[in-house]
CSV table of C-alpha atoms in Angstrom, one decimal:
chain,number,residue,atom,x,y,z
A,1,MET,CA,-0.2,-0.2,-0.5
A,2,ALA,CA,1.7,3.2,-1.0
A,3,PHE,CA,0.1,6.6,-2.3
A,4,ARG,CA,1.0,6.9,-5.9
A,5,THR,CA,-0.8,10.1,-7.3
A,6,ILE,CA,-0.1,13.3,-5.3
A,7,ALA,CA,-1.6,16.5,-6.1
A,8,VAL,CA,-0.5,19.4,-4.7
A,9,PHE,CA,-1.5,23.3,-5.2
A,10,VAL,CA,0.8,25.7,-6.6
A,11,ASP,CA,0.8,29.7,-7.2
A,12,PRO,CA,3.0,32.0,-8.3
A,13,ALA,CA,3.7,33.4,-4.4
A,14,PRO,CA,7.1,32.0,-2.6
A,15,ALA,CA,5.9,30.0,0.0
A,16,CYS,CA,4.2,27.8,-2.6
A,17,ALA,CA,8.0,26.0,-2.1
A,18,ASP,CA,6.7,24.3,1.0
A,19,PRO,CA,3.5,22.4,0.0
A,20,ILE,CA,5.6,21.5,-3.3
A,21,LEU,CA,8.7,20.5,-1.4
A,22,TYR,CA,6.4,18.5,0.8
A,23,ALA,CA,4.5,16.8,-2.0
A,24,VAL,CA,7.7,15.8,-3.2
A,25,GLY,CA,9.2,14.1,-0.1
A,26,LEU,CA,5.9,11.8,-0.3
A,27,ALA,CA,6.5,11.4,-3.9
A,28,ARG,CA,9.6,10.2,-3.2
A,29,GLN,CA,9.0,7.7,-0.5
A,30,HIS,CA,6.4,6.2,-2.8
A,31,GLU,CA,7.5,6.3,-6.0
A,32,ALA,CA,5.0,8.6,-6.4
A,33,HIS,CA,3.1,10.9,-9.7
A,34,ILE,CA,3.0,14.3,-8.9
A,35,ILE,CA,0.2,16.4,-10.5
A,36,ALA,CA,0.9,20.5,-9.9
A,37,ILE,CA,-2.9,22.5,-10.1
A,38,CYS,CA,-3.1,26.2,-10.3
A,39,VAL,CA,-6.2,27.9,-9.5
A,40,VAL,CA,-5.9,31.1,-11.6
A,41,PRO,CA,-8.0,33.6,-10.4
A,42,THR,CA,-9.3,36.7,-12.6
A,43,THR,CA,-8.5,40.5,-11.7
A,44,TRP,CA,-11.9,41.8,-11.8
A,45,GLU,CA,-13.0,41.6,-8.1
A,46,THR,CA,-9.1,43.4,-7.2
A,47,LYS,CA,-9.7,45.9,-9.8
A,48,PRO,CA,-13.5,47.8,-9.1
A,49,SER,CA,-12.5,50.2,-11.8
A,50,SER,CA,-12.7,47.4,-13.8
A,51,MET,CA,-16.7,47.2,-13.3
A,52,TYR,CA,-17.3,50.5,-14.9
A,53,ALA,CA,-15.7,49.8,-18.3
A,54,ARG,CA,-17.8,51.2,-20.9
A,55,GLY,CA,-17.4,50.8,-24.4
A,56,ASP,CA,-16.3,48.4,-27.0
A,57,ASP,CA,-12.1,49.3,-26.3
A,58,ALA,CA,-12.7,49.5,-22.9
A,59,ILE,CA,-14.1,47.0,-22.3
A,60,HIS,CA,-11.5,44.9,-24.8
A,61,ASP,CA,-9.0,46.8,-22.9
A,62,VAL,CA,-10.1,45.3,-19.4
A,63,ILE,CA,-10.9,41.5,-20.9
A,64,THR,CA,-6.7,41.6,-22.5
A,65,VAL,CA,-5.2,43.0,-19.1
A,66,ASP,CA,-7.1,40.2,-17.1
A,67,THR,CA,-5.5,38.1,-19.8
A,68,VAL,CA,-2.5,39.0,-19.6
A,69,GLY,CA,-2.6,39.1,-15.9
A,70,GLN,CA,-3.9,35.2,-15.5
A,71,LEU,CA,-0.8,34.4,-18.3
A,72,ASP,CA,1.6,35.8,-16.2
A,73,ALA,CA,-0.2,34.1,-12.9
A,74,ILE,CA,0.2,30.7,-14.8
A,75,GLU,CA,3.7,30.9,-15.4
A,76,ALA,CA,5.0,32.2,-12.5
A,77,ALA,CA,3.2,29.1,-11.0
A,78,ARG,CA,4.5,26.7,-13.7
A,79,GLN,CA,8.1,28.0,-13.1
A,80,ALA,CA,7.6,27.6,-9.2
A,81,PHE,CA,6.7,24.0,-9.7
A,82,SER,CA,9.7,23.1,-12.2
A,83,ARG,CA,12.0,25.1,-10.0
A,84,ASN,CA,11.2,23.0,-6.7
A,85,MET,CA,10.5,20.2,-8.6
A,86,GLY,CA,13.2,19.5,-10.7
A,87,GLU,CA,13.6,16.4,-12.4
A,88,ARG,CA,12.7,14.5,-9.8
A,89,GLY,CA,10.0,12.4,-10.8
A,90,SER,CA,7.1,11.9,-12.7
A,91,GLN,CA,5.0,14.5,-13.1
A,92,GLU,CA,2.5,17.4,-14.6
A,93,PHE,CA,1.0,21.2,-14.2
A,94,ARG,CA,-2.7,21.3,-14.7
A,95,VAL,CA,-4.5,24.8,-14.9
A,96,VAL,CA,-8.1,25.7,-13.3
A,97,ARG,CA,-9.8,29.0,-13.9
A,98,GLU,CA,-11.5,30.1,-10.6
A,99,PHE,CA,-14.9,30.8,-12.3
A,100,GLU,CA,-15.0,26.7,-12.9
A,101,ALA,CA,-12.8,25.7,-9.7
A,102,ALA,CA,-16.3,24.4,-7.7
A,103,ARG,CA,-16.0,21.7,-10.8
A,104,HIS,CA,-12.8,21.3,-12.2
A,105,ILE,CA,-11.1,21.1,-8.7
A,106,GLN,CA,-13.1,17.7,-7.8
A,107,LEU,CA,-13.2,15.9,-11.0
A,108,ASN,CA,-9.1,16.5,-10.5
A,109,LEU,CA,-9.1,15.3,-7.9
A,110,LEU,CA,-11.4,12.1,-8.3
A,111,HIS,CA,-8.0,9.9,-9.7
A,112,VAL,CA,-5.3,11.3,-6.5
A,113,ASP,CA,-4.0,9.6,-3.3
A,114,ILE,CA,-3.9,12.6,-1.4
A,115,VAL,CA,-3.9,16.3,-2.2
A,116,VAL,CA,-0.8,18.5,-0.5
A,117,THR,CA,-1.6,22.1,0.0
A,118,GLY,CA,-0.8,25.3,1.8
A,119,PRO,CA,-3.0,27.1,4.7
A,120,LEU,CA,-5.9,27.4,4.4
A,121,TYR,CA,-6.6,30.1,5.4
A,122,HIS,CA,-4.8,32.8,3.5
A,123,GLU,CA,-4.8,35.8,1.8
A,124,ARG,CA,-3.1,34.1,-1.3
A,125,GLN,CA,-6.8,32.0,-1.0
A,126,THR,CA,-10.2,32.8,-2.4
A,127,ALA,CA,-13.1,32.3,-0.3
A,128,ILE,CA,-14.0,29.2,-2.1
A,129,TRP,CA,-10.8,27.1,-2.3
A,130,PRO,CA,-9.7,25.1,-0.8
A,131,GLU,CA,-10.9,23.5,1.6
A,132,THR,CA,-14.8,23.6,0.3
A,133,GLU,CA,-13.3,21.8,-3.0
A,134,LEU,CA,-11.3,19.8,-1.0
A,135,PHE,CA,-14.1,18.1,1.2
A,136,ALA,CA,-16.4,18.0,-1.2
A,137,ALA,CA,-13.8,15.6,-3.2
A,138,GLY,CA,-13.0,13.6,-0.6
A,139,VAL,CA,-9.8,13.0,-0.6
A,140,PRO,CA,-7.1,13.1,2.3
A,141,PHE,CA,-5.6,16.1,2.3
A,142,VAL,CA,-2.0,17.7,3.9
A,143,VAL,CA,-2.0,21.2,4.8
A,144,VAL,CA,1.6,22.6,5.1
A,145,PRO,CA,2.3,25.7,7.2
A,146,ASP,CA,4.9,28.3,5.4
A,147,GLU,CA,8.1,28.0,6.0
A,148,TRP,CA,7.9,24.4,7.2
A,149,PHE,CA,11.4,24.1,5.3
A,150,GLU,CA,13.2,26.3,6.2
A,151,THR,CA,13.3,24.8,10.1
A,152,HIS,CA,12.5,20.8,9.0
A,153,GLY,CA,13.7,20.4,5.8
A,154,ASP,CA,12.5,18.7,2.4
A,155,GLY,CA,12.4,14.8,4.2
A,156,PRO,CA,9.0,13.0,4.4
A,157,PRO,CA,7.4,13.1,8.1
A,158,GLU,CA,9.0,10.5,11.3
A,159,ARG,CA,7.1,11.2,14.3
A,160,VAL,CA,2.9,11.6,13.7
A,161,LEU,CA,0.9,12.1,16.1
A,162,VAL,CA,-2.5,11.0,15.8
A,163,GLY,CA,-5.8,12.6,17.5
A,164,TRP,CA,-8.3,10.0,17.9
A,165,ASN,CA,-11.7,10.6,19.3
A,166,ALA,CA,-13.2,7.3,18.2
A,167,SER,CA,-15.4,9.5,15.7
A,168,GLY,CA,-16.0,8.1,11.7
A,169,GLU,CA,-13.7,10.6,10.3
A,170,ALA,CA,-10.8,10.1,12.8
A,171,ARG,CA,-11.1,6.3,11.6
A,172,ARG,CA,-11.4,7.4,7.8
A,173,ALA,CA,-8.1,9.9,8.4
A,174,ILE,CA,-6.1,7.0,9.9
A,175,THR,CA,-7.6,4.6,6.9
A,176,ALA,CA,-6.4,7.4,4.4
A,177,SER,CA,-3.3,8.0,6.3
A,178,LEU,CA,-2.3,4.3,6.6
A,179,PRO,CA,0.7,4.6,4.1
A,180,LEU,CA,2.4,6.8,5.7
A,181,LEU,CA,2.2,5.6,8.9
A,182,LYS,CA,3.5,2.6,8.3
A,183,GLN,CA,6.8,3.9,7.4
A,184,VAL,CA,7.5,6.6,9.5
A,185,ASP,CA,9.6,5.9,12.8
A,186,GLU,CA,7.1,6.7,15.8
A,187,VAL,CA,3.5,6.6,15.8
A,188,TRP,CA,1.7,8.2,18.7
A,189,ILE,CA,-2.5,7.7,19.6
A,190,LEU,CA,-3.8,10.8,21.2
A,191,VAL,CA,-7.0,10.8,23.4
A,192,VAL,CA,-8.1,13.6,25.2
A,193,ASP,CA,-10.8,13.4,27.6
A,194,GLY,CA,-11.3,9.9,26.7
A,195,PRO,CA,-13.8,8.9,30.0
A,196,ASP,CA,-15.3,11.8,29.2
A,197,ASN,CA,-17.2,9.1,26.1
A,198,ALA,CA,-18.1,6.0,26.4
A,199,ARG,CA,-17.6,5.6,22.6
A,200,ARG,CA,-13.9,5.6,23.2
A,201,GLY,CA,-14.1,2.4,26.0
A,202,GLU,CA,-12.7,0.8,28.9
A,203,GLU,CA,-9.3,1.6,27.9
A,204,PRO,CA,-9.3,4.5,25.3
A,205,GLY,CA,-6.7,3.9,22.2
A,206,ALA,CA,-6.2,0.8,22.9
A,207,ASP,CA,-8.3,-0.6,20.1
A,208,ILE,CA,-7.5,1.9,17.7
A,209,ALA,CA,-3.7,1.0,18.7
A,210,LEU,CA,-4.2,-2.2,18.6
A,211,TYR,CA,-5.1,-2.4,14.8
A,212,LEU,CA,-2.0,-0.3,13.7
A,213,SER,CA,-0.1,-2.1,15.0
A,214,ARG,CA,-1.5,-5.5,12.8
A,215,HIS,CA,-0.7,-3.4,10.2
A,216,GLY,CA,3.0,-3.0,11.2
A,217,VAL,CA,2.7,0.5,12.9
A,218,LYS,CA,4.9,1.2,16.0
A,219,VAL,CA,2.4,2.8,18.0
A,220,THR,CA,2.0,4.5,21.4
A,221,VAL,CA,-1.2,5.7,22.9
A,222,MET,CA,-0.8,8.8,24.9
A,223,GLN,CA,-4.1,10.1,26.8
A,224,CYS,CA,-4.5,13.9,28.6
A,225,GLU,CA,-7.0,15.4,30.4
A,226,SER,CA,-7.8,18.9,28.8
A,227,ALA,CA,-8.4,20.4,32.2
A,228,ALA,CA,-10.5,23.4,31.0
A,229,VAL,CA,-7.8,24.3,28.1
A,230,PRO,CA,-8.4,23.9,24.0
A,231,VAL,CA,-8.6,20.6,22.6
A,232,HIS,CA,-6.7,22.2,19.8
A,233,SER,CA,-3.6,23.6,22.0
A,234,VAL,CA,-3.8,20.1,24.1
A,235,ILE,CA,-2.9,18.6,20.4
A,236,LEU,CA,-0.5,21.1,19.7
A,237,ASP,CA,1.3,20.9,23.4
A,238,THR,CA,1.8,17.5,22.6
A,239,ALA,CA,3.2,17.5,19.3
A,240,THR,CA,5.5,19.7,20.6
A,241,ALA,CA,6.4,17.6,23.2
A,242,VAL,CA,6.6,14.5,21.6
A,243,ALA,CA,8.8,16.3,17.9
A,244,ALA,CA,5.8,15.3,16.1
A,245,ASP,CA,6.7,16.8,12.5
A,246,LEU,CA,3.1,15.6,10.9
A,247,ILE,CA,-1.0,15.3,12.6
A,248,VAL,CA,-3.4,13.3,11.7
A,249,LEU,CA,-7.0,14.1,12.6
A,250,GLY,CA,-10.3,13.4,11.3
A,251,ALA,CA,-12.2,17.0,10.0
A,252,TYR,CA,-15.3,18.3,11.4
A,253,SER,CA,-17.1,15.9,14.0
A,254,HIS,CA,-19.5,18.5,14.7
A,255,SER,CA,-20.9,20.3,11.1
A,256,ARG,CA,-18.5,23.4,9.4
A,257,MET,CA,-20.8,25.8,10.4
A,258,VAL,CA,-21.3,25.4,14.0
A,259,GLU,CA,-17.2,25.6,14.3
A,260,ARG,CA,-17.2,28.1,12.1
A,261,ILE,CA,-19.4,29.9,14.4
A,262,PHE,CA,-18.8,29.3,17.7
A,263,GLY,CA,-15.3,27.7,16.9
A,264,GLY,CA,-14.2,23.8,17.2
A,265,VAL,CA,-10.5,21.7,17.1
A,266,THR,CA,-10.2,21.6,13.2
A,267,HIS,CA,-10.8,25.1,12.7
A,268,ASP,CA,-8.7,26.1,15.0
A,269,LEU,CA,-5.6,23.7,14.0
A,270,PHE,CA,-6.8,25.4,10.5
A,271,LYS,CA,-5.7,28.8,11.5
A,272,SER,CA,-3.3,28.0,14.1
A,273,ALA,CA,-0.9,24.6,13.5
A,274,PRO,CA,2.2,24.8,13.0
A,275,PHE,CA,2.8,21.7,11.9
A,276,PRO,CA,1.8,19.7,8.5
A,277,LEU,CA,-1.9,18.4,9.6
A,278,LEU,CA,-2.9,15.3,7.4
A,279,VAL,CA,-6.7,15.4,7.1
A,280,ALA,CA,-9.9,13.8,6.3
A,281,ARG,CA,-13.4,13.7,6.6
């Protein structure tokens, strides 16, 4: 079992190097093909004056400027991908226009094993992607924080913390990450406030640890109480304590709308985690 096809979102920004290098590390480990996907925004919303163009010549000028801007963005993203990817392995570059992203991102992700992207809450990205489209595609994905490789290098993860709350989302995240978990040095199953949830059993985390060990994963169970500390903070503190370089979690056990309004573990981790997050739902 291995990842054979990996998609990565790219753009012209320098920070785009982090998800590309992360995808390269995974591809090298799994001998996988990499698909770079560039979502190209229009300039209409960023240039309000364009909305007031009148007459054929003025409208033609607006369209020309927008088209040139898109072509420049595509070429810059292509160069960023080529620069960071080099000649390493099987690769391709695809372009999706922002106005057709809702349909075409999902189509491009139908036949990949895992997706790599930069931060989900970022000024470089639009309001509709990538989070909405990633979840709609049903593909597990890794969110890589900016500047990750300045301090951690470009190798694949070696020490993984798995958040376990006995939910279907957490189970799917573990299944999706199995190709990776089987190759890392250490895996920790973290159960927060285990006794508070009967679904987690008499010994919270023991059953899922046994499941993973049968797959050859070297796993340790950790239980802790949140003691009124936000659960996402407990997860991040534990990841720091064990020197993890990846966190695996099932996303949005509660509805996304509830988490956006009232806060929640997934939403808070997406906004603040300094570690890569492997997420499934």
